[in-house]
XYZ file of C-alpha atoms in Angstrom:
709
model
C -52.872 39.601 -110.375
C -54.487 42.329 -108.322
C -52.442 45.297 -107.217
C -51.128 45.017 -103.689
C -53.067 47.247 -101.245
C -51.220 50.444 -100.520
C -49.847 51.180 -97.083
C -51.866 53.612 -95.014
C -50.356 56.855 -93.713
C -50.366 57.771 -90.071
C -53.579 59.396 -88.926
C -53.515 63.145 -89.323
C -54.631 65.837 -86.907
C -58.258 65.954 -86.005
C -60.583 68.837 -86.691
C -63.548 70.030 -84.649
C -64.862 67.525 -82.142
C -64.255 64.066 -83.589
C -64.169 65.151 -87.227
C -60.917 65.374 -89.096
C -59.911 68.808 -90.378
C -60.170 67.541 -93.967
C -63.844 66.692 -93.455
C -64.479 70.122 -91.965
C -63.075 71.778 -95.095
C -64.832 69.723 -97.741
C -68.159 68.913 -96.139
C -69.250 72.249 -94.709
C -66.625 74.794 -95.741
C -65.052 74.691 -92.263
C -68.218 76.114 -90.722
C -67.050 75.639 -87.135
C -64.025 77.857 -87.788
C -66.270 80.754 -88.780
C -68.418 82.929 -86.511
C -71.779 81.462 -85.525
C -74.253 82.768 -88.137
C -76.993 83.217 -85.526
C -76.192 86.540 -83.862
C -79.804 87.249 -82.933
C -80.660 88.339 -79.415
C -83.763 86.162 -79.141
C -83.957 84.426 -75.750
C -81.850 81.401 -75.000
C -83.200 78.551 -72.910
C -81.176 79.852 -70.006
C -83.026 83.165 -70.228
C -86.535 81.766 -70.516
C -87.534 80.616 -67.044
C -91.109 79.434 -67.216
C -93.448 78.538 -64.424
C -93.017 75.007 -63.152
C -95.016 72.543 -65.209
C -96.100 69.076 -64.249
C -93.153 66.723 -64.432
C -93.026 63.804 -66.852
C -91.354 60.847 -65.182
C -88.614 59.113 -67.086
C -89.580 55.575 -68.010
C -86.699 53.277 -67.176
C -85.849 51.532 -70.357
C -83.550 49.709 -72.427
C -81.853 49.243 -75.705
C -80.229 52.195 -77.490
C -78.334 51.300 -80.564
C -77.820 51.145 -84.230
C -79.604 53.575 -86.517
C -81.630 51.842 -89.163
C -84.422 53.447 -91.089
C -87.522 51.596 -92.065
C -88.610 51.393 -95.662
C -90.114 54.821 -95.939
C -88.510 56.092 -92.734
C -90.979 58.577 -91.301
C -93.610 57.195 -93.586
C -93.666 53.922 -91.666
C -97.178 52.602 -91.445
C -98.769 55.428 -93.386
C -99.823 53.125 -96.193
C -100.164 49.981 -94.112
C -103.064 47.984 -95.429
C -103.656 50.233 -98.419
C -104.183 48.671 -101.842
C -101.416 48.356 -104.390
C -100.574 51.497 -106.315
C -101.827 51.632 -109.854
C -99.823 52.262 -112.981
C -99.960 55.852 -114.230
C -101.920 57.081 -117.190
C -100.438 56.574 -120.616
C -97.696 59.039 -121.394
C -96.946 59.935 -117.795
C -93.381 58.709 -118.123
C -93.339 56.364 -115.136
C -94.572 53.083 -113.762
C -95.582 52.678 -110.146
C -94.771 49.514 -108.198
C -97.221 46.876 -107.107
C -96.654 47.108 -103.348
C -98.789 47.489 -100.258
C -96.608 49.954 -98.380
C -93.365 51.931 -98.541
C -92.853 51.424 -94.793
C -91.637 48.682 -92.423
C -94.018 45.866 -91.631
C -95.040 45.795 -87.992
C -93.469 42.708 -86.424
C -95.702 41.052 -83.799
C -94.270 39.543 -80.638
C -90.912 40.200 -78.963
C -89.208 43.358 -80.205
C -86.111 42.941 -78.014
C -82.740 43.767 -79.550
C -80.855 40.536 -78.942
C -77.664 41.003 -80.973
C -74.393 41.141 -79.056
C -73.013 44.673 -79.358
C -69.689 45.124 -81.110
C -66.894 46.970 -79.305
C -65.535 50.367 -80.376
C -62.600 50.021 -82.770
C -60.338 51.762 -85.307
C -60.322 49.065 -87.977
C -60.315 49.957 -91.665
C -63.282 47.748 -92.424
C -66.989 47.479 -91.740
C -67.677 45.455 -88.574
C -71.057 43.805 -87.838
C -72.260 41.537 -84.994
C -71.780 37.793 -84.890
C -74.479 36.069 -86.938
C -74.590 38.864 -89.534
C -72.932 39.406 -92.912
C -72.560 42.438 -95.169
C -71.654 43.353 -98.731
C -71.025 46.492 -100.774
C -74.092 47.272 -102.895
C -72.634 50.113 -104.942
C -69.675 52.479 -104.716
C -68.456 55.755 -106.216
C -67.961 55.417 -109.970
C -70.005 52.247 -110.471
C -72.245 52.394 -113.572
C -75.790 53.691 -113.033
C -77.082 54.475 -116.515
C -76.943 51.916 -119.344
C -73.599 52.010 -121.113
C -71.867 53.958 -118.352
C -68.106 53.356 -118.169
C -66.335 51.888 -115.177
C -64.478 54.284 -112.879
C -61.079 55.369 -114.143
C -59.734 58.201 -112.000
C -57.243 59.139 -114.736
C -59.993 59.606 -117.347
C -62.876 61.045 -115.337
C -65.003 63.685 -117.066
C -68.335 65.295 -116.283
C -69.963 63.184 -118.990
C -68.629 59.948 -117.475
C -69.460 60.937 -113.886
C -73.007 61.961 -114.896
C -73.665 58.309 -115.764
C -71.921 56.813 -112.727
C -72.736 56.586 -109.028
C -71.844 59.900 -107.404
C -69.519 60.732 -104.536
C -70.057 60.792 -100.741
C -73.419 59.076 -100.452
C -75.493 60.247 -97.462
C -79.259 59.606 -97.318
C -80.366 56.101 -98.295
C -83.933 55.185 -99.225
C -85.018 51.757 -100.468
C -88.489 51.608 -102.048
C -89.997 48.214 -102.909
C -90.998 47.478 -106.501
C -93.049 44.319 -105.976
C -95.085 42.464 -103.355
C -92.641 39.541 -103.304
C -89.884 41.770 -101.981
C -87.494 40.743 -104.727
C -86.987 44.131 -106.416
C -86.516 47.642 -105.081
C -85.237 51.103 -105.944
C -82.239 52.488 -104.091
C -82.288 56.303 -103.856
C -79.147 57.980 -102.523
C -77.974 61.558 -101.939
C -74.460 62.602 -102.956
C -73.677 65.353 -100.488
C -70.267 66.712 -101.417
C -66.955 65.931 -103.105
C -63.418 65.695 -101.772
C -61.207 66.610 -104.688
C -58.130 65.617 -102.667
C -59.309 61.993 -102.762
C -60.884 62.040 -106.249
C -58.322 63.523 -108.632
C -54.733 62.370 -109.219
C -52.073 64.872 -108.147
C -54.625 67.311 -106.742
C -53.059 70.443 -105.266
C -55.549 73.343 -104.998
C -58.975 74.374 -106.235
C -57.302 77.072 -108.330
C -55.158 74.488 -110.093
C -58.128 72.324 -111.088
C -59.175 72.316 -114.718
C -62.670 73.504 -115.603
C -63.490 69.952 -116.666
C -62.495 68.675 -113.227
C -64.778 71.230 -111.592
C -67.642 70.105 -113.804
C -66.833 66.500 -112.920
C -67.133 67.380 -109.231
C -70.471 69.073 -109.950
C -71.644 65.890 -111.676
C -70.638 63.846 -108.615
C -73.115 65.853 -106.476
C -76.872 65.240 -106.482
C -78.738 61.912 -106.293
C -78.717 58.432 -107.810
C -81.650 56.083 -108.420
C -80.611 52.440 -108.900
C -82.765 49.333 -109.375
C -81.871 46.485 -107.003
C -82.670 42.796 -106.782
C -82.549 40.441 -103.813
C -79.785 37.830 -103.752
C -81.107 34.288 -103.423
C -83.862 34.874 -100.891
C -81.448 36.385 -98.343
C -81.256 39.894 -96.923
C -78.538 40.770 -99.422
C -79.212 43.046 -102.424
C -77.276 43.952 -105.575
C -77.824 46.319 -108.534
C -79.686 45.010 -111.569
C -77.193 44.902 -114.460
C -79.411 43.644 -117.285
C -82.215 45.088 -119.377
C -83.050 48.716 -120.014
C -82.739 49.866 -116.368
C -85.723 52.147 -116.955
C -85.728 53.529 -113.411
C -82.007 54.260 -113.109
C -81.228 57.950 -112.997
C -78.536 60.480 -112.102
C -79.518 63.899 -110.800
C -76.595 66.336 -110.703
C -75.574 69.818 -109.645
C -74.649 70.969 -113.140
C -77.383 69.806 -115.513
C -80.642 68.675 -113.847
C -83.452 71.233 -113.943
C -85.671 71.665 -110.866
C -89.046 73.364 -110.522
C -89.908 75.676 -107.626
C -93.308 75.151 -105.988
C -95.168 76.979 -103.246
C -95.680 80.598 -102.231
C -92.120 81.823 -102.849
C -91.922 80.383 -106.369
C -91.664 83.270 -108.810
C -90.851 85.794 -106.090
C -88.299 88.522 -106.652
C -85.825 86.712 -104.387
C -85.626 83.744 -106.777
C -85.350 85.607 -110.077
C -82.055 85.687 -111.955
C -80.869 86.700 -115.402
C -81.029 83.069 -116.503
C -84.454 82.562 -114.892
C -86.317 85.899 -114.898
C -89.525 84.160 -113.797
C -87.931 82.611 -110.706
C -89.483 79.210 -111.423
C -86.651 76.926 -112.545
C -83.188 76.270 -111.142
C -80.344 74.090 -112.383
C -78.957 71.592 -109.904
C -79.092 70.705 -106.252
C -76.269 71.205 -103.734
C -74.925 69.490 -100.645
C -77.837 67.073 -100.289
C -77.600 65.609 -96.815
C -80.359 63.475 -95.285
C -83.928 63.053 -96.485
C -87.012 60.925 -96.109
C -89.431 58.691 -97.967
C -93.010 59.952 -98.213
C -96.180 57.862 -97.762
C -96.879 58.359 -101.483
C -93.545 56.873 -102.563
C -91.342 59.859 -103.318
C -88.030 60.857 -101.773
C -87.290 64.112 -99.967
C -83.724 65.431 -99.988
C -82.398 68.288 -97.865
C -80.002 70.892 -99.284
C -77.622 71.699 -96.442
C -74.222 73.470 -96.569
C -74.832 75.230 -99.878
C -73.083 78.407 -98.700
C -69.582 77.081 -99.466
C -70.181 76.996 -103.226
C -70.588 80.760 -103.699
C -68.066 83.580 -104.069
C -68.269 87.322 -104.633
C -70.653 88.184 -101.795
C -68.398 91.093 -100.877
C -69.738 92.802 -104.005
C -73.383 91.839 -103.424
C -75.884 94.640 -102.683
C -75.253 96.039 -99.194
C -78.856 95.461 -98.097
C -78.505 91.779 -98.963
C -75.259 91.115 -97.098
C -76.781 90.548 -93.623
C -79.127 87.963 -95.118
C -76.262 86.197 -96.871
C -74.184 86.238 -93.699
C -77.029 84.681 -91.695
C -76.714 81.692 -94.036
C -72.960 81.412 -93.546
C -71.909 83.129 -96.769
C -68.831 85.288 -96.220
C -69.403 88.895 -97.280
C -66.023 90.519 -96.514
C -63.856 88.924 -99.200
C -64.398 87.781 -102.747
C -63.159 84.305 -101.904
C -64.124 83.063 -98.442
C -61.643 80.582 -97.037
C -61.948 77.080 -98.496
C -64.030 78.307 -101.456
C -64.547 75.662 -104.135
C -64.165 78.174 -107.040
C -67.120 76.778 -108.985
C -67.657 80.164 -110.628
C -64.747 79.200 -112.906
C -67.059 76.633 -114.513
C -70.387 78.446 -114.089
C -70.581 82.167 -113.340
C -73.933 81.857 -111.569
C -71.938 80.906 -108.446
C -70.475 84.436 -108.439
C -72.814 86.521 -106.266
C -71.213 89.730 -107.505
C -72.900 88.978 -110.831
C -75.898 86.916 -109.693
C -76.712 87.835 -106.066
C -80.004 85.900 -106.001
C -78.509 82.564 -107.061
C -77.723 81.572 -103.460
C -81.433 81.920 -102.573
C -82.209 79.118 -104.991
C -80.531 76.566 -102.713
C -81.266 75.481 -99.149
C -84.660 73.913 -99.897
C -86.282 70.503 -99.505
C -86.201 68.669 -102.833
C -88.799 66.058 -103.839
C -87.879 63.378 -106.397
C -90.248 60.786 -107.881
C -88.041 57.705 -108.376
C -90.781 55.855 -110.260
C -90.888 58.480 -113.023
C -87.375 59.044 -114.386
C -88.687 61.708 -116.783
C -90.248 63.814 -114.035
C -88.734 67.155 -113.049
C -87.609 67.229 -109.388
C -89.136 70.015 -107.313
C -87.929 72.393 -104.615
C -90.733 73.106 -102.134
C -90.592 76.700 -100.908
C -93.485 76.136 -98.468
C -91.096 74.139 -96.248
C -88.736 77.094 -95.790
C -85.109 77.688 -96.626
C -82.272 76.872 -94.251
C -79.514 74.257 -93.938
C -81.852 71.292 -94.193
C -80.542 68.029 -92.797
C -83.647 66.358 -94.230
C -87.428 66.134 -93.888
C -89.522 63.271 -92.527
C -93.274 62.951 -92.988
C -96.080 61.430 -90.932
C -99.812 61.377 -91.715
C -101.686 63.023 -88.852
C -104.981 61.724 -87.474
C -107.005 64.200 -89.527
C -105.266 63.138 -92.762
C -102.974 66.137 -93.165
C -99.274 65.407 -93.511
C -96.645 66.812 -91.164
C -92.970 67.192 -92.105
C -90.350 67.610 -89.354
C -87.039 69.330 -90.118
C -83.809 70.458 -88.458
C -81.425 73.286 -89.368
C -77.938 71.807 -88.990
C -76.047 74.750 -87.542
C -74.865 75.611 -84.048
C -77.630 77.478 -82.206
C -80.245 77.068 -84.923
C -83.797 75.779 -84.878
C -86.347 72.981 -85.187
C -89.201 73.313 -87.698
C -92.329 71.550 -88.817
C -94.705 71.945 -91.739
C -98.401 71.006 -91.694
C -100.078 70.616 -95.078
C -103.337 72.314 -96.036
C -104.531 69.301 -98.009
C -105.127 65.778 -96.746
C -103.418 62.571 -97.801
C -105.513 60.407 -100.129
C -105.370 56.651 -99.640
C -106.010 54.214 -102.417
C -104.474 52.843 -105.561
C -105.669 55.349 -108.145
C -103.384 57.561 -110.193
C -105.671 60.441 -109.230
C -104.808 59.891 -105.563
C -101.113 59.901 -106.371
C -101.352 63.105 -108.408
C -103.117 64.727 -105.463
C -100.530 63.522 -102.935
C -97.725 64.919 -105.062
C -99.098 68.404 -104.256
C -99.267 67.990 -100.452
C -96.002 69.811 -99.730
C -96.863 72.812 -101.888
C -99.158 74.579 -99.406
C -99.474 74.609 -95.636
C -98.253 76.198 -92.414
C -94.587 76.439 -91.428
C -93.709 76.526 -87.703
C -90.560 76.943 -85.606
C -90.097 75.490 -82.105
C -89.789 77.421 -78.845
C -89.065 75.383 -75.710
C -89.569 76.140 -72.014
C -88.345 73.985 -69.153
C -88.982 72.918 -65.601
C -85.613 73.103 -63.814
C -83.861 76.146 -65.242
C -82.055 77.084 -62.056
C -80.461 73.653 -61.690
C -78.644 73.551 -65.039
C -74.933 74.271 -64.558
C -73.508 72.889 -67.816
C -72.119 69.728 -66.248
C -74.902 67.464 -67.503
C -76.045 66.706 -63.944
C -79.685 65.672 -63.807
C -82.113 68.044 -62.074
C -83.635 66.987 -58.763
C -86.717 65.621 -60.538
C -84.520 63.136 -62.417
C -85.247 64.402 -65.917
C -84.339 67.015 -68.489
C -87.850 67.963 -69.607
C -90.384 70.698 -70.187
C -93.035 72.087 -72.481
C -92.816 73.672 -75.914
C -94.891 75.306 -78.586
C -94.805 75.635 -82.353
C -94.791 79.279 -83.439
C -96.480 80.008 -86.756
C -94.259 81.678 -89.301
C -96.257 81.598 -92.515
C -99.206 79.976 -94.210
C -99.565 80.385 -97.940
C -99.194 84.088 -98.702
C -99.896 85.109 -95.103
C -96.885 85.947 -92.955
C -97.115 85.873 -89.156
C -93.750 87.606 -88.726
C -94.001 91.405 -88.462
C -92.069 93.226 -91.144
C -91.637 90.172 -93.366
C -93.724 89.089 -96.334
C -94.514 85.420 -96.932
C -91.770 85.282 -99.570
C -89.352 86.887 -97.088
C -90.179 84.321 -94.403
C -89.800 81.353 -96.730
C -86.596 82.583 -98.388
C -84.963 83.814 -95.166
C -86.534 81.421 -92.683
C -83.635 81.726 -90.255
C -84.336 85.445 -89.896
C -88.002 84.689 -89.269
C -87.014 82.243 -86.509
C -84.777 84.917 -84.998
C -87.621 87.436 -85.029
C -90.078 85.235 -83.119
C -87.588 84.061 -80.477
C -87.165 80.416 -81.473
C -85.022 78.201 -79.229
C -81.354 77.840 -80.135
C -80.318 74.185 -80.276
C -77.087 72.159 -80.538
C -77.018 71.395 -84.284
C -80.458 69.842 -84.846
C -79.934 67.320 -87.618
C -82.357 64.486 -88.337
C -85.886 64.959 -86.940
C -88.089 61.913 -87.335
C -91.488 60.804 -85.997
C -92.193 57.226 -84.971
C -95.034 55.873 -87.064
C -96.063 53.568 -84.194
C -96.300 56.178 -81.407
C -96.279 59.573 -83.173
C -93.454 60.706 -80.884
C -90.704 62.727 -82.553
C -86.961 62.200 -82.077
C -84.264 64.791 -82.788
C -80.550 64.074 -83.219
C -78.615 66.999 -81.720
C -75.132 66.193 -82.963
C -72.893 68.450 -80.869
C -71.986 72.059 -80.144
C -68.558 72.728 -78.694
C -69.477 76.436 -78.581
C -72.252 75.873 -76.043
C -71.415 77.850 -72.895
C -68.028 78.961 -74.250
C -67.129 82.645 -74.102
C -70.110 84.830 -74.946
C -72.060 81.985 -76.569
C -75.339 80.822 -75.029
C -74.991 78.867 -71.816
C -76.212 75.329 -71.253
C -79.933 74.934 -70.638
C -82.236 72.055 -69.827
C -82.690 70.952 -73.439
C -78.992 71.433 -74.223
C -77.640 70.544 -70.782
C -73.860 70.425 -71.286
C -71.324 73.143 -71.933
C -68.751 72.367 -74.650
C -71.147 69.707 -75.898
C -68.834 67.540 -78.007
C -70.872 64.309 -77.838
C -74.456 65.500 -78.504
C -77.805 64.151 -77.308
C -81.256 63.001 -78.442
C -84.470 64.956 -77.846
C -87.958 63.432 -77.655
C -91.099 65.464 -78.461
C -94.620 64.297 -77.604
C -97.247 66.372 -79.383
C -100.279 67.292 -77.273
C -103.202 64.869 -77.643
C -100.802 62.717 -79.679
C -101.778 64.930 -82.617
C -98.885 65.801 -84.908
C -100.706 68.951 -86.064
C -100.830 70.279 -82.489
C -99.226 73.632 -81.714
C -97.842 72.530 -78.316
C -95.872 69.577 -77.003
C -93.931 68.083 -74.108
C -90.234 67.369 -74.493
C -87.512 65.406 -72.724
C -83.902 64.346 -73.277
C -83.779 60.538 -73.028
C -80.154 60.164 -74.184
C -77.146 62.340 -73.361
C -74.325 60.813 -75.399
C -70.735 60.021 -74.514
C -68.853 57.401 -72.516
C -71.328 55.729 -70.131
C -68.627 55.939 -67.445
C -68.824 59.737 -67.697
C -71.203 61.176 -65.107
C -72.537 63.692 -67.642
C -74.095 60.947 -69.800
C -77.642 59.643 -69.465
C -79.461 56.737 -71.079
C -83.096 57.092 -69.986
C -82.198 55.799 -66.526
C -80.889 52.458 -67.775
C -77.919 50.742 -66.107
C -75.002 52.486 -67.805
C -72.615 49.586 -67.234
C -74.584 47.720 -69.926
C -74.686 50.541 -72.489
C -72.437 51.082 -75.518
C -70.547 54.382 -75.732
C -71.897 56.712 -78.414
C -70.831 60.147 -79.667
C -72.340 62.649 -82.125
C -75.781 61.285 -83.135
C -76.571 62.316 -86.691
C -79.591 60.417 -88.020
C -82.421 58.584 -86.278
C -84.905 56.062 -87.646
C -87.108 53.128 -86.720
C -87.507 49.449 -87.507
C -90.852 47.696 -87.746
C -90.915 47.062 -83.985
C -90.466 50.750 -83.233
C -86.864 50.485 -82.007
C -84.808 53.624 -82.501
C -81.649 53.367 -84.596
C -78.975 56.064 -84.376
C -76.028 56.722 -86.687
C -73.066 58.875 -85.703
C -70.919 61.512 -87.389
C -67.625 62.633 -85.860
C -67.168 60.246 -82.937
C -65.340 62.339 -80.333
C -64.539 59.265 -78.214
C -61.734 58.254 -80.559
C -63.265 55.219 -82.269
C -64.813 54.841 -85.706
C -68.356 56.060 -86.287
C -71.132 53.522 -86.154
C -74.758 52.474 -85.997
C -76.625 51.898 -82.728
C -80.083 50.740 -81.640
C -82.341 50.988 -78.600
C -85.871 50.375 -77.512
C -87.707 53.603 -76.747
C -90.663 52.071 -74.948
C -90.789 49.530 -72.106
C -88.162 48.215 -69.682
C -85.345 48.178 -72.265
C -85.635 51.886 -73.025
C -82.143 53.369 -72.950
C -80.229 50.096 -73.386
C -78.029 51.342 -76.194
C -76.150 48.710 -78.232
C -73.655 49.239 -81.050
C -74.614 47.348 -84.219
C -71.797 48.212 -86.629
C -68.802 50.424 -87.255
C -67.622 51.950 -90.528
C -64.000 52.140 -91.784
C -61.315 54.678 -90.881
C -62.241 58.304 -91.457
C -65.802 57.447 -92.508
C -69.185 58.595 -91.263
C -72.220 56.340 -90.893
C -75.028 57.680 -93.084
C -78.364 56.448 -94.323
C -79.397 54.174 -92.633
C -82.418 52.235 -93.805
C -84.273 49.008 -92.879
C -86.318 47.336 -95.584
C -90.067 46.841 -95.281
C -89.631 43.215 -94.244
C -87.056 44.204 -91.578
C -84.502 41.762 -93.006
C -81.916 44.173 -94.449
C -80.051 47.138 -92.986
C -78.622 49.619 -95.488
C -76.008 52.204 -94.512
C -74.003 54.702 -96.532
C -70.291 54.747 -95.789
C -69.444 58.383 -96.403
C -65.942 59.864 -96.772
C -63.832 56.791 -95.875
C -60.195 57.736 -95.485
C -60.958 61.429 -95.138
C -57.993 62.085 -92.878
C -55.573 65.008 -93.091
C -52.583 64.191 -95.250
C -54.398 61.586 -97.322
C -54.642 61.770 -101.093
C -55.667 59.538 -103.968
C -52.055 58.403 -104.285
C -51.518 58.031 -100.527
C -54.862 56.913 -99.105
C -55.696 56.703 -95.406
C -58.189 53.918 -96.122
C -58.202 51.057 -98.621
C -61.940 50.403 -98.200
C -63.708 48.800 -99.988
C -61.500 47.391 -102.765
C -57.981 47.423 -101.349
C -56.687 50.278 -103.523
C -58.019 53.728 -102.576
C -61.023 54.868 -100.578
C -64.423 54.990 -102.290
C -67.678 56.030 -100.608
C -70.323 53.353 -100.989
C -73.587 51.808 -99.797
C -73.502 48.612 -97.719
C -76.265 46.147 -96.843
C -76.183 43.997 -93.694
C -78.367 40.970 -92.981
C -78.769 38.036 -90.598
C -77.248 34.795 -91.774
C -80.278 32.822 -90.577
C -82.645 35.035 -92.597
C -84.504 36.369 -89.546
C -85.307 40.021 -88.890
C -82.422 42.317 -88.007
C -81.814 43.402 -84.445
C -83.854 40.712 -82.746
């Protein structure tokens, strides 16, 4: 007889915006309670009044809604029509799949989003539209490696957790393994741990045993899991038989990573344990990511600052740099410190001041070669990476778009020196694996057309659009720095300071930045910024048009000449989130009485028809977070529709649509993460009726047709 589900406690107090205070502590070290790290005096939008530029009319449009990534996300279409990938040379340690593309198949005909939107709710379950079903693919503690034990919270150790699915899954990538679409690899980030909800009788970080700390370290990182389709439907499940040759756990405490690019080996990356500055153990706080056109996964290291202590005793000259990355320098133990130095002294900056510089990078993992060493690409810069999404430009170079998830921080892009090689040869793949090692890193500076009309209320300017022009400012290429007073290694290691120096535009928490593979246009999720226009903080401007911006908005960039390598672009704000009944909201001019309410956009992605899917994090409207979808071209542009909601206390992460557009994957992160909850007294029983477990869910249409339509 199964144990009776436990009763849920009353909901606790909320934290910043729609997030609970518990999430603020564990996910980002309570970043919003600390001073804004960006204290630079570079111009704000409100201070940069440019000459009027030609106005871009807003196309009245239609369906905004659920965020679902295509197979390959930003890589959609990059390999369309290319031959199958070949197996590697003998001894390479991996086997490549026989597939035509890692990206969604373009669906001809009607791309309308026809599902009936679900209403906002506070249910402790996952809710999907009529005509759809869903199932849990994998959850925290499920076996990943052969012989791994089942989850037993009373017997967890680092050794056990290193073989199991990690905690708090965020990014989801699903890479096909065969042309029939029957097998695939699931690649997932494990962003952070919540010891309150993981360990029995948890009290404080100081009271944790060293083994518990190591177990938490093992629950960070990534998982690679082989999947198989269930009976010709859109449902998927883990493969549980055979050698599971692809399955892999990458952790914070044992996996070795290689640095690539111009900053590799620099003085900033050298430590006593790694005097050459070429190898680092572990990856931290991996948030979103992307799938590349050559079939690898990119993972962004985000709120790494919360894992370090002892910065008060770091060299004085280094302290301003540490502080710019949110590392407290006035006390040995910043508030909410995780105390990891008790298990590994490299997290003590008093002893190892350079260790913090070895995190905050974009990580590349080859899921098809489980013996390969993951890499951290210094050419893409160091900041609080939400993720990185790649598109192949018209001239063959690859372009990666990135956001720095902090209040008043910046948008970036990287343009490779080398060109993408098509084809099915192992030589082509070896070449493509080097594309992110050298190139030019840029930061965005935006100007606008209606500066004098922005009053912080969200009211549209007289021309009916929030829009303007922008340019990409070069920061560094190879060993050449374009920032006075900074070397190339300085720029790449302290990229935030380089952005400050060149006057980049301060944005409202730029998170996921993703190009559409069908149009080349780029979409940015600006999650929120309740500090906008408050006190001495920067005022609202045309690209961040609301003061106390608790609901966020979506930015659209159109590169000049539709060339993703261009150094200038036009921009607009097609979606200003919130309750459609609120006058400050905007949905590309669509009839707001037909639009679903949405708050705090986090990730954006595309299906094979080019529809934009949006997931949320920290819904400040009072309901559960969810997944939404909209058309971004044509008469349905702006018609936002809610596709699903996640359980109590959870955030909607991932998401991902398979190459055949028949399956929607989402990560349910931190279910039950509500103040007052514990393992013994959970605020959510999802998914098994006992205590909350983060997990990955797949949703599909019961009639087998493509999702959304």
